[in-house]
């Protein structure tokens, strides 16, 4: 089982959807499960990947891009977050305020930009209480956290996504969905998974502000300039929810989710028991 299949509690969510008991470790997924939204072939840049292994992607669009890169054993299963939304009853209230996801770095790459400038722009745009959700990488940087706290933002972190089978937060997406639903809007300075998640969860979403720069960014698939060109509907301080919601459903494969028995088969899981 590729260690990235555990990221963000993905394998745990899919096991729960398939009606399996809550084990410490879910069954071994037979293949590589796309672990984040991207504009490439479903694999994160530089991901160790066994040629010919099954690639389980979120959407038909990603499957087509993967096919264009020469991959043939590619199957659309839908995003784990979409399965989580299906399993979680919607709230009865519309939420309040805004949750802001600043663009982030990770173990291998750091992000460079002016957080104070972003804070000022978000404060000038949003109404109601503002939550800044920092990725673990920035959350552990006291200087960055202090900027958001000093601005009066509620500062949170969804936790660590895990790495090499260690320190996984199996409830990462469960907590993220709960936080998104307590807010009316989801915004970021980059088009990212959180924006699509917010829309699928029924919240308004927008992308604006300095997109910042990532160390040694991989521009193979077009990078930030392509995001603007391909998904202009998401950019600006105000967006059309109905239009963006439909785009989000396509990006997350929300209309292509498998039933429990079919998903077990796609993941290489037995009808009963574990492997």
PDB file of C-alpha atoms in Angstrom:
ATOM      1  CA  UNK A   1       0.000   0.000   0.000  1.00  0.00           C
ATOM      2  CA  UNK A   2       1.557   3.325  -1.043  1.00  0.00           C
ATOM      3  CA  UNK A   3       2.008   5.484   2.039  1.00  0.00           C
ATOM      4  CA  UNK A   4       0.228   8.413   0.346  1.00  0.00           C
ATOM      5  CA  UNK A   5      -3.002   6.368   0.325  1.00  0.00           C
ATOM      6  CA  UNK A   6      -3.210   7.085   4.060  1.00  0.00           C
ATOM      7  CA  UNK A   7      -2.829  10.875   3.671  1.00  0.00           C
ATOM      8  CA  UNK A   8      -5.631  12.964   5.209  1.00  0.00           C
ATOM      9  CA  UNK A   9      -7.368   9.786   6.387  1.00  0.00           C
ATOM     10  CA  UNK A  10      -8.400   8.890   2.815  1.00  0.00           C
ATOM     11  CA  UNK A  11      -8.173   5.134   3.209  1.00  0.00           C
ATOM     12  CA  UNK A  12     -10.083   5.275   6.510  1.00  0.00           C
ATOM     13  CA  UNK A  13     -12.922   7.264   4.912  1.00  0.00           C
ATOM     14  CA  UNK A  14     -13.226   4.820   2.032  1.00  0.00           C
ATOM     15  CA  UNK A  15     -13.188   1.849   4.412  1.00  0.00           C
ATOM     16  CA  UNK A  16     -16.016   3.402   6.413  1.00  0.00           C
ATOM     17  CA  UNK A  17     -17.999   4.047   3.234  1.00  0.00           C
ATOM     18  CA  UNK A  18     -17.560   0.399   2.306  1.00  0.00           C
ATOM     19  CA  UNK A  19     -19.103  -0.619   5.620  1.00  0.00           C
ATOM     20  CA  UNK A  20     -15.931  -1.994   7.164  1.00  0.00           C
ATOM     21  CA  UNK A  21     -15.273  -1.874  10.915  1.00  0.00           C
ATOM     22  CA  UNK A  22     -12.985   0.910  12.135  1.00  0.00           C
ATOM     23  CA  UNK A  23      -9.570  -0.793  12.222  1.00  0.00           C
ATOM     24  CA  UNK A  24      -6.303   0.855  13.183  1.00  0.00           C
ATOM     25  CA  UNK A  25      -5.204   0.345   9.586  1.00  0.00           C
ATOM     26  CA  UNK A  26      -7.627  -0.084   6.648  1.00  0.00           C
ATOM     27  CA  UNK A  27      -7.105  -2.846   4.078  1.00  0.00           C
ATOM     28  CA  UNK A  28      -4.253  -2.400   1.630  1.00  0.00           C
ATOM     29  CA  UNK A  29      -5.372  -0.419  -1.436  1.00  0.00           C
ATOM     30  CA  UNK A  30      -4.176  -2.131  -4.591  1.00  0.00           C
ATOM     31  CA  UNK A  31      -2.773   0.894  -6.401  1.00  0.00           C
ATOM     32  CA  UNK A  32      -2.012   4.572  -5.925  1.00  0.00           C
ATOM     33  CA  UNK A  33      -4.899   6.789  -4.794  1.00  0.00           C
ATOM     34  CA  UNK A  34      -4.699  10.436  -5.856  1.00  0.00           C
ATOM     35  CA  UNK A  35      -4.150  12.239  -2.556  1.00  0.00           C
ATOM     36  CA  UNK A  36      -4.811  15.853  -3.520  1.00  0.00           C
ATOM     37  CA  UNK A  37      -6.398  17.906  -6.270  1.00  0.00           C
ATOM     38  CA  UNK A  38      -3.904  18.728  -8.971  1.00  0.00           C
ATOM     39  CA  UNK A  39      -3.826  19.858 -12.582  1.00  0.00           C
ATOM     40  CA  UNK A  40      -1.651  16.984 -13.693  1.00  0.00           C
ATOM     41  CA  UNK A  41      -2.116  13.241 -14.035  1.00  0.00           C
ATOM     42  CA  UNK A  42      -3.219  12.515 -10.468  1.00  0.00           C
ATOM     43  CA  UNK A  43       0.276  11.847  -9.146  1.00  0.00           C
ATOM     44  CA  UNK A  44       2.093  14.436  -7.052  1.00  0.00           C
ATOM     45  CA  UNK A  45       5.339  15.602  -8.761  1.00  0.00           C
ATOM     46  CA  UNK A  46       8.191  13.230  -7.968  1.00  0.00           C
ATOM     47  CA  UNK A  47       5.944  10.545  -6.473  1.00  0.00           C
ATOM     48  CA  UNK A  48       7.589   7.075  -6.442  1.00  0.00           C
ATOM     49  CA  UNK A  49       5.297   5.033  -8.648  1.00  0.00           C
ATOM     50  CA  UNK A  50       5.560   1.494  -9.985  1.00  0.00           C
ATOM     51  CA  UNK A  51       4.963   1.577 -13.721  1.00  0.00           C
ATOM     52  CA  UNK A  52       1.766  -0.250 -14.627  1.00  0.00           C
ATOM     53  CA  UNK A  53       0.292  -0.056 -11.121  1.00  0.00           C
ATOM     54  CA  UNK A  54      -3.321   1.036 -10.952  1.00  0.00           C
ATOM     55  CA  UNK A  55      -3.794   4.783 -10.577  1.00  0.00           C
ATOM     56  CA  UNK A  56      -7.041   5.694  -8.819  1.00  0.00           C
ATOM     57  CA  UNK A  57      -7.994   9.269  -9.675  1.00  0.00           C
ATOM     58  CA  UNK A  58     -10.740  11.653  -8.614  1.00  0.00           C
ATOM     59  CA  UNK A  59     -12.248  12.719 -11.911  1.00  0.00           C
ATOM     60  CA  UNK A  60     -12.713  11.889 -15.574  1.00  0.00           C
ATOM     61  CA  UNK A  61     -10.766  15.030 -16.457  1.00  0.00           C
ATOM     62  CA  UNK A  62      -7.761  13.769 -14.496  1.00  0.00           C
ATOM     63  CA  UNK A  63      -8.096  10.329 -16.075  1.00  0.00           C
ATOM     64  CA  UNK A  64      -7.913  11.883 -19.541  1.00  0.00           C
ATOM     65  CA  UNK A  65      -4.828  13.902 -18.632  1.00  0.00           C
ATOM     66  CA  UNK A  66      -3.203  10.789 -17.195  1.00  0.00           C
ATOM     67  CA  UNK A  67      -3.996   8.898 -20.392  1.00  0.00           C
ATOM     68  CA  UNK A  68      -2.354  11.678 -22.411  1.00  0.00           C
ATOM     69  CA  UNK A  69       0.810  11.122 -20.334  1.00  0.00           C
ATOM     70  CA  UNK A  70       0.942   7.482 -21.363  1.00  0.00           C
ATOM     71  CA  UNK A  71      -0.697   5.903 -18.315  1.00  0.00           C
ATOM     72  CA  UNK A  72      -3.249   3.233 -19.159  1.00  0.00           C
ATOM     73  CA  UNK A  73      -4.281   1.539 -15.914  1.00  0.00           C
ATOM     74  CA  UNK A  74      -6.219   4.568 -14.642  1.00  0.00           C
ATOM     75  CA  UNK A  75      -9.619   4.353 -12.939  1.00  0.00           C
ATOM     76  CA  UNK A  76     -11.956   7.120 -11.746  1.00  0.00           C
ATOM     77  CA  UNK A  77     -13.140   6.533  -8.169  1.00  0.00           C
ATOM     78  CA  UNK A  78     -13.982  10.062  -6.976  1.00  0.00           C
ATOM     79  CA  UNK A  79     -12.400  12.079  -4.173  1.00  0.00           C
ATOM     80  CA  UNK A  80     -12.526  10.634  -0.647  1.00  0.00           C
ATOM     81  CA  UNK A  81     -13.907  13.998   0.521  1.00  0.00           C
ATOM     82  CA  UNK A  82     -16.900  13.493  -1.797  1.00  0.00           C
ATOM     83  CA  UNK A  83     -17.607  10.146  -0.122  1.00  0.00           C
ATOM     84  CA  UNK A  84     -17.327  11.827   3.273  1.00  0.00           C
ATOM     85  CA  UNK A  85     -19.887  14.469   2.260  1.00  0.00           C
ATOM     86  CA  UNK A  86     -22.228  11.684   1.150  1.00  0.00           C
ATOM     87  CA  UNK A  87     -21.925  10.041   4.574  1.00  0.00           C
ATOM     88  CA  UNK A  88     -22.284  13.219   6.654  1.00  0.00           C
ATOM     89  CA  UNK A  89     -25.725  14.808   7.116  1.00  0.00           C
ATOM     90  CA  UNK A  90     -25.760  18.466   6.026  1.00  0.00           C
ATOM     91  CA  UNK A  91     -26.122  21.192   8.684  1.00  0.00           C
ATOM     92  CA  UNK A  92     -29.327  23.149   9.105  1.00  0.00           C
ATOM     93  CA  UNK A  93     -27.663  26.585   9.243  1.00  0.00           C
ATOM     94  CA  UNK A  94     -25.740  28.470   6.505  1.00  0.00           C
ATOM     95  CA  UNK A  95     -22.667  29.144   8.610  1.00  0.00           C
ATOM     96  CA  UNK A  96     -21.098  32.457   9.580  1.00  0.00           C
ATOM     97  CA  UNK A  97     -18.037  34.335   8.436  1.00  0.00           C
ATOM     98  CA  UNK A  98     -15.108  33.069   6.375  1.00  0.00           C
ATOM     99  CA  UNK A  99     -12.479  30.375   6.594  1.00  0.00           C
ATOM    100  CA  UNK A 100      -9.271  31.387   4.815  1.00  0.00           C
ATOM    101  CA  UNK A 101      -6.711  28.864   3.550  1.00  0.00           C
ATOM    102  CA  UNK A 102      -3.369  30.549   2.740  1.00  0.00           C
ATOM    103  CA  UNK A 103      -1.246  28.806   0.114  1.00  0.00           C
ATOM    104  CA  UNK A 104       1.257  26.567   1.903  1.00  0.00           C
ATOM    105  CA  UNK A 105       4.513  24.675   1.650  1.00  0.00           C
ATOM    106  CA  UNK A 106       5.416  21.162   2.823  1.00  0.00           C
ATOM    107  CA  UNK A 107       8.473  19.086   3.829  1.00  0.00           C
ATOM    108  CA  UNK A 108      10.129  19.438   0.442  1.00  0.00           C
ATOM    109  CA  UNK A 109       9.190  22.986  -0.585  1.00  0.00           C
ATOM    110  CA  UNK A 110       8.568  26.247   1.228  1.00  0.00           C
ATOM    111  CA  UNK A 111       6.273  29.037   0.099  1.00  0.00           C
ATOM    112  CA  UNK A 112       7.383  32.665  -0.127  1.00  0.00           C
ATOM    113  CA  UNK A 113       5.099  35.681   0.072  1.00  0.00           C
ATOM    114  CA  UNK A 114       3.764  38.505   2.204  1.00  0.00           C
ATOM    115  CA  UNK A 115       1.301  37.096   4.742  1.00  0.00           C
ATOM    116  CA  UNK A 116       0.553  40.545   6.169  1.00  0.00           C
ATOM    117  CA  UNK A 117      -0.478  41.760   2.735  1.00  0.00           C
ATOM    118  CA  UNK A 118      -2.867  38.806   2.441  1.00  0.00           C
ATOM    119  CA  UNK A 119      -4.262  39.439   5.900  1.00  0.00           C
ATOM    120  CA  UNK A 120      -4.987  43.066   5.034  1.00  0.00           C
ATOM    121  CA  UNK A 121      -6.777  42.092   1.821  1.00  0.00           C
ATOM    122  CA  UNK A 122      -8.882  39.408   3.494  1.00  0.00           C
ATOM    123  CA  UNK A 123      -9.869  41.759   6.305  1.00  0.00           C
ATOM    124  CA  UNK A 124     -10.859  44.439   3.792  1.00  0.00           C
ATOM    125  CA  UNK A 125     -12.989  41.971   1.811  1.00  0.00           C
ATOM    126  CA  UNK A 126     -14.657  39.566   4.214  1.00  0.00           C
ATOM    127  CA  UNK A 127     -17.460  40.247   6.668  1.00  0.00           C
ATOM    128  CA  UNK A 128     -18.088  38.468   9.937  1.00  0.00           C
ATOM    129  CA  UNK A 129     -15.585  36.401  11.925  1.00  0.00           C
ATOM    130  CA  UNK A 130     -12.540  35.082  10.027  1.00  0.00           C
ATOM    131  CA  UNK A 131     -10.768  31.788  10.640  1.00  0.00           C
ATOM    132  CA  UNK A 132      -7.284  31.297   9.215  1.00  0.00           C
ATOM    133  CA  UNK A 133      -6.604  27.612   8.649  1.00  0.00           C
ATOM    134  CA  UNK A 134      -2.852  27.164   8.352  1.00  0.00           C
ATOM    135  CA  UNK A 135      -1.329  24.005   6.949  1.00  0.00           C
ATOM    136  CA  UNK A 136       0.819  22.178   9.503  1.00  0.00           C
ATOM    137  CA  UNK A 137       3.968  23.490   7.807  1.00  0.00           C
ATOM    138  CA  UNK A 138       3.075  27.143   8.449  1.00  0.00           C
ATOM    139  CA  UNK A 139       1.216  26.470  11.699  1.00  0.00           C
ATOM    140  CA  UNK A 140       4.447  25.361  13.359  1.00  0.00           C
ATOM    141  CA  UNK A 141       6.115  28.653  12.329  1.00  0.00           C
ATOM    142  CA  UNK A 142       5.487  30.937  15.287  1.00  0.00           C
ATOM    143  CA  UNK A 143       6.204  34.104  13.288  1.00  0.00           C
ATOM    144  CA  UNK A 144       3.524  33.214  10.710  1.00  0.00           C
ATOM    145  CA  UNK A 145       0.965  32.204  13.333  1.00  0.00           C
ATOM    146  CA  UNK A 146       1.561  35.432  15.242  1.00  0.00           C
ATOM    147  CA  UNK A 147       0.655  37.519  12.186  1.00  0.00           C
ATOM    148  CA  UNK A 148      -2.784  35.933  11.903  1.00  0.00           C
ATOM    149  CA  UNK A 149      -3.415  35.877  15.638  1.00  0.00           C
ATOM    150  CA  UNK A 150      -2.395  39.526  15.988  1.00  0.00           C
ATOM    151  CA  UNK A 151      -4.866  40.419  13.246  1.00  0.00           C
ATOM    152  CA  UNK A 152      -7.669  38.933  15.335  1.00  0.00           C
ATOM    153  CA  UNK A 153      -8.180  35.840  13.213  1.00  0.00           C
ATOM    154  CA  UNK A 154      -9.163  32.567  14.843  1.00  0.00           C
ATOM    155  CA  UNK A 155      -6.170  30.399  13.887  1.00  0.00           C
ATOM    156  CA  UNK A 156      -6.521  26.629  13.482  1.00  0.00           C
ATOM    157  CA  UNK A 157      -4.808  23.683  11.825  1.00  0.00           C
ATOM    158  CA  UNK A 158      -6.493  20.515  10.572  1.00  0.00           C
ATOM    159  CA  UNK A 159      -3.473  18.478  11.662  1.00  0.00           C
ATOM    160  CA  UNK A 160      -0.682  16.555   9.982  1.00  0.00           C
ATOM    161  CA  UNK A 161      -1.504  14.620   6.811  1.00  0.00           C
ATOM    162  CA  UNK A 162       0.985  11.861   7.685  1.00  0.00           C
ATOM    163  CA  UNK A 163       4.164  10.671   5.972  1.00  0.00           C
ATOM    164  CA  UNK A 164       5.688   7.229   5.377  1.00  0.00           C
ATOM    165  CA  UNK A 165       2.936   5.433   7.333  1.00  0.00           C
ATOM    166  CA  UNK A 166       3.487   7.543  10.465  1.00  0.00           C
ATOM    167  CA  UNK A 167       1.575  10.255  12.334  1.00  0.00           C
ATOM    168  CA  UNK A 168      -1.547  10.176  10.183  1.00  0.00           C
ATOM    169  CA  UNK A 169      -4.600  12.096  11.322  1.00  0.00           C
ATOM    170  CA  UNK A 170      -7.371   9.748  10.261  1.00  0.00           C
ATOM    171  CA  UNK A 171      -9.969  12.441  11.028  1.00  0.00           C
ATOM    172  CA  UNK A 172      -8.255  15.197   9.025  1.00  0.00           C
ATOM    173  CA  UNK A 173     -11.060  15.546   6.468  1.00  0.00           C
ATOM    174  CA  UNK A 174     -13.766  14.951   9.082  1.00  0.00           C
ATOM    175  CA  UNK A 175     -12.505  17.986  10.963  1.00  0.00           C
ATOM    176  CA  UNK A 176     -12.079  19.976   7.765  1.00  0.00           C
ATOM    177  CA  UNK A 177     -15.656  19.345   6.675  1.00  0.00           C
ATOM    178  CA  UNK A 178     -16.944  20.406  10.102  1.00  0.00           C
ATOM    179  CA  UNK A 179     -14.915  23.620   9.973  1.00  0.00           C
ATOM    180  CA  UNK A 180     -15.992  24.448   6.442  1.00  0.00           C
ATOM    181  CA  UNK A 181     -19.647  23.976   7.345  1.00  0.00           C
ATOM    182  CA  UNK A 182     -19.439  26.328  10.314  1.00  0.00           C
ATOM    183  CA  UNK A 183     -18.529  29.143   7.888  1.00  0.00           C
ATOM    184  CA  UNK A 184     -20.458  30.839   5.091  1.00  0.00           C
ATOM    185  CA  UNK A 185     -17.479  31.310   2.760  1.00  0.00           C
ATOM    186  CA  UNK A 186     -14.233  29.535   1.923  1.00  0.00           C
ATOM    187  CA  UNK A 187     -11.447  31.611   0.367  1.00  0.00           C
ATOM    188  CA  UNK A 188      -7.817  31.148  -0.589  1.00  0.00           C
ATOM    189  CA  UNK A 189      -5.088  32.912  -2.510  1.00  0.00           C
ATOM    190  CA  UNK A 190      -4.643  29.817  -4.711  1.00  0.00           C
ATOM    191  CA  UNK A 191      -7.131  27.481  -6.330  1.00  0.00           C
ATOM    192  CA  UNK A 192      -6.738  24.334  -4.232  1.00  0.00           C
ATOM    193  CA  UNK A 193      -8.508  21.310  -2.769  1.00  0.00           C
ATOM    194  CA  UNK A 194     -10.038  23.386   0.053  1.00  0.00           C
ATOM    195  CA  UNK A 195     -11.877  25.621  -2.431  1.00  0.00           C
ATOM    196  CA  UNK A 196     -13.433  22.632  -4.199  1.00  0.00           C
ATOM    197  CA  UNK A 197     -14.262  21.048  -0.837  1.00  0.00           C
ATOM    198  CA  UNK A 198     -16.007  24.215   0.313  1.00  0.00           C
ATOM    199  CA  UNK A 199     -18.146  24.350  -2.799  1.00  0.00           C
ATOM    200  CA  UNK A 200     -19.086  20.677  -2.580  1.00  0.00           C
ATOM    201  CA  UNK A 201     -20.070  21.254   1.043  1.00  0.00           C
ATOM    202  CA  UNK A 202     -22.450  23.993  -0.089  1.00  0.00           C
ATOM    203  CA  UNK A 203     -20.404  27.063   0.799  1.00  0.00           C
ATOM    204  CA  UNK A 204     -19.542  30.105  -1.268  1.00  0.00           C
ATOM    205  CA  UNK A 205     -15.927  30.168  -2.428  1.00  0.00           C
ATOM    206  CA  UNK A 206     -13.503  32.636  -3.955  1.00  0.00           C
ATOM    207  CA  UNK A 207      -9.838  32.878  -4.898  1.00  0.00           C
ATOM    208  CA  UNK A 208      -8.073  36.235  -4.662  1.00  0.00           C
ATOM    209  CA  UNK A 209      -4.879  37.836  -3.395  1.00  0.00           C
ATOM    210  CA  UNK A 210      -1.175  37.276  -4.007  1.00  0.00           C
ATOM    211  CA  UNK A 211      -0.812  33.583  -4.982  1.00  0.00           C
ATOM    212  CA  UNK A 212       2.705  33.510  -3.468  1.00  0.00           C
ATOM    213  CA  UNK A 213       5.618  31.490  -4.856  1.00  0.00           C
ATOM    214  CA  UNK A 214       6.643  27.900  -4.136  1.00  0.00           C
ATOM    215  CA  UNK A 215      10.307  26.856  -4.078  1.00  0.00           C
ATOM    216  CA  UNK A 216      11.276  25.107  -7.323  1.00  0.00           C
ATOM    217  CA  UNK A 217       7.659  24.938  -8.458  1.00  0.00           C
ATOM    218  CA  UNK A 218       6.966  22.245 -11.057  1.00  0.00           C
ATOM    219  CA  UNK A 219       5.509  24.003 -14.110  1.00  0.00           C
ATOM    220  CA  UNK A 220       5.031  20.846 -16.171  1.00  0.00           C
ATOM    221  CA  UNK A 221       1.251  21.260 -16.238  1.00  0.00           C
ATOM    222  CA  UNK A 222       1.116  25.049 -16.386  1.00  0.00           C
ATOM    223  CA  UNK A 223       1.201  26.118 -12.750  1.00  0.00           C
ATOM    224  CA  UNK A 224      -0.640  29.162 -11.407  1.00  0.00           C
ATOM    225  CA  UNK A 225      -1.066  30.858 -14.838  1.00  0.00           C
ATOM    226  CA  UNK A 226      -3.007  27.843 -16.075  1.00  0.00           C
ATOM    227  CA  UNK A 227      -5.305  27.925 -13.048  1.00  0.00           C
ATOM    228  CA  UNK A 228      -6.434  31.423 -14.034  1.00  0.00           C
ATOM    229  CA  UNK A 229      -6.924  30.468 -17.661  1.00  0.00           C
ATOM    230  CA  UNK A 230      -8.835  27.243 -17.095  1.00  0.00           C
ATOM    231  CA  UNK A 231     -10.988  28.152 -14.088  1.00  0.00           C
ATOM    232  CA  UNK A 232     -11.603  31.928 -14.256  1.00  0.00           C
ATOM    233  CA  UNK A 233     -15.021  31.432 -12.654  1.00  0.00           C
ATOM    234  CA  UNK A 234     -13.345  30.826  -9.279  1.00  0.00           C
ATOM    235  CA  UNK A 235     -11.322  34.038  -9.259  1.00  0.00           C
ATOM    236  CA  UNK A 236     -12.414  37.338  -7.731  1.00  0.00           C
ATOM    237  CA  UNK A 237     -13.893  38.428  -4.455  1.00  0.00           C
ATOM    238  CA  UNK A 238     -17.380  37.326  -5.484  1.00  0.00           C
ATOM    239  CA  UNK A 239     -18.199  34.259  -7.580  1.00  0.00           C
ATOM    240  CA  UNK A 240     -21.359  32.577  -8.827  1.00  0.00           C
ATOM    241  CA  UNK A 241     -22.069  29.673  -6.486  1.00  0.00           C
ATOM    242  CA  UNK A 242     -24.202  27.582  -8.866  1.00  0.00           C
ATOM    243  CA  UNK A 243     -21.582  27.704 -11.608  1.00  0.00           C
ATOM    244  CA  UNK A 244     -18.646  27.021  -9.295  1.00  0.00           C
ATOM    245  CA  UNK A 245     -20.505  24.251  -7.468  1.00  0.00           C
ATOM    246  CA  UNK A 246     -20.989  22.326 -10.705  1.00  0.00           C
ATOM    247  CA  UNK A 247     -17.306  22.712 -11.574  1.00  0.00           C
ATOM    248  CA  UNK A 248     -16.397  21.435  -8.108  1.00  0.00           C
ATOM    249  CA  UNK A 249     -18.581  18.357  -8.567  1.00  0.00           C
ATOM    250  CA  UNK A 250     -16.709  17.556 -11.778  1.00  0.00           C
ATOM    251  CA  UNK A 251     -13.259  18.133 -10.249  1.00  0.00           C
ATOM    252  CA  UNK A 252     -14.032  15.901  -7.266  1.00  0.00           C
ATOM    253  CA  UNK A 253     -15.867  13.238  -9.257  1.00  0.00           C
ATOM    254  CA  UNK A 254     -18.934  13.728  -7.053  1.00  0.00           C
ATOM    255  CA  UNK A 255     -21.269  12.410  -9.754  1.00  0.00           C
ATOM    256  CA  UNK A 256     -19.115   9.334 -10.399  1.00  0.00           C
ATOM    257  CA  UNK A 257     -18.900   7.843  -6.922  1.00  0.00           C
ATOM    258  CA  UNK A 258     -19.006   4.064  -6.754  1.00  0.00           C
ATOM    259  CA  UNK A 259     -21.316   2.045  -4.530  1.00  0.00           C
ATOM    260  CA  UNK A 260     -19.700   0.212  -1.596  1.00  0.00           C
ATOM    261  CA  UNK A 261     -19.390  -3.136  -3.396  1.00  0.00           C
ATOM    262  CA  UNK A 262     -18.030  -1.563  -6.562  1.00  0.00           C
ATOM    263  CA  UNK A 263     -15.574   0.573  -4.614  1.00  0.00           C
ATOM    264  CA  UNK A 264     -14.256  -2.468  -2.763  1.00  0.00           C
ATOM    265  CA  UNK A 265     -13.563  -4.093  -6.113  1.00  0.00           C
ATOM    266  CA  UNK A 266     -11.864  -0.981  -7.531  1.00  0.00           C
ATOM    267  CA  UNK A 267      -9.623  -0.701  -4.467  1.00  0.00           C
ATOM    268  CA  UNK A 268      -8.774  -4.401  -4.522  1.00  0.00           C
ATOM    269  CA  UNK A 269     -10.531  -5.073  -1.234  1.00  0.00           C
ATOM    270  CA  UNK A 270     -12.241  -8.405  -0.481  1.00  0.00           C
ATOM    271  CA  UNK A 271     -15.980  -8.562   0.104  1.00  0.00           C
ATOM    272  CA  UNK A 272     -15.302  -9.634   3.675  1.00  0.00           C
ATOM    273  CA  UNK A 273     -12.307  -9.432   5.968  1.00  0.00           C
ATOM    274  CA  UNK A 274      -8.983  -7.690   5.395  1.00  0.00           C
ATOM    275  CA  UNK A 275      -5.789  -8.164   3.461  1.00  0.00           C
TER     276      UNK A 275
END
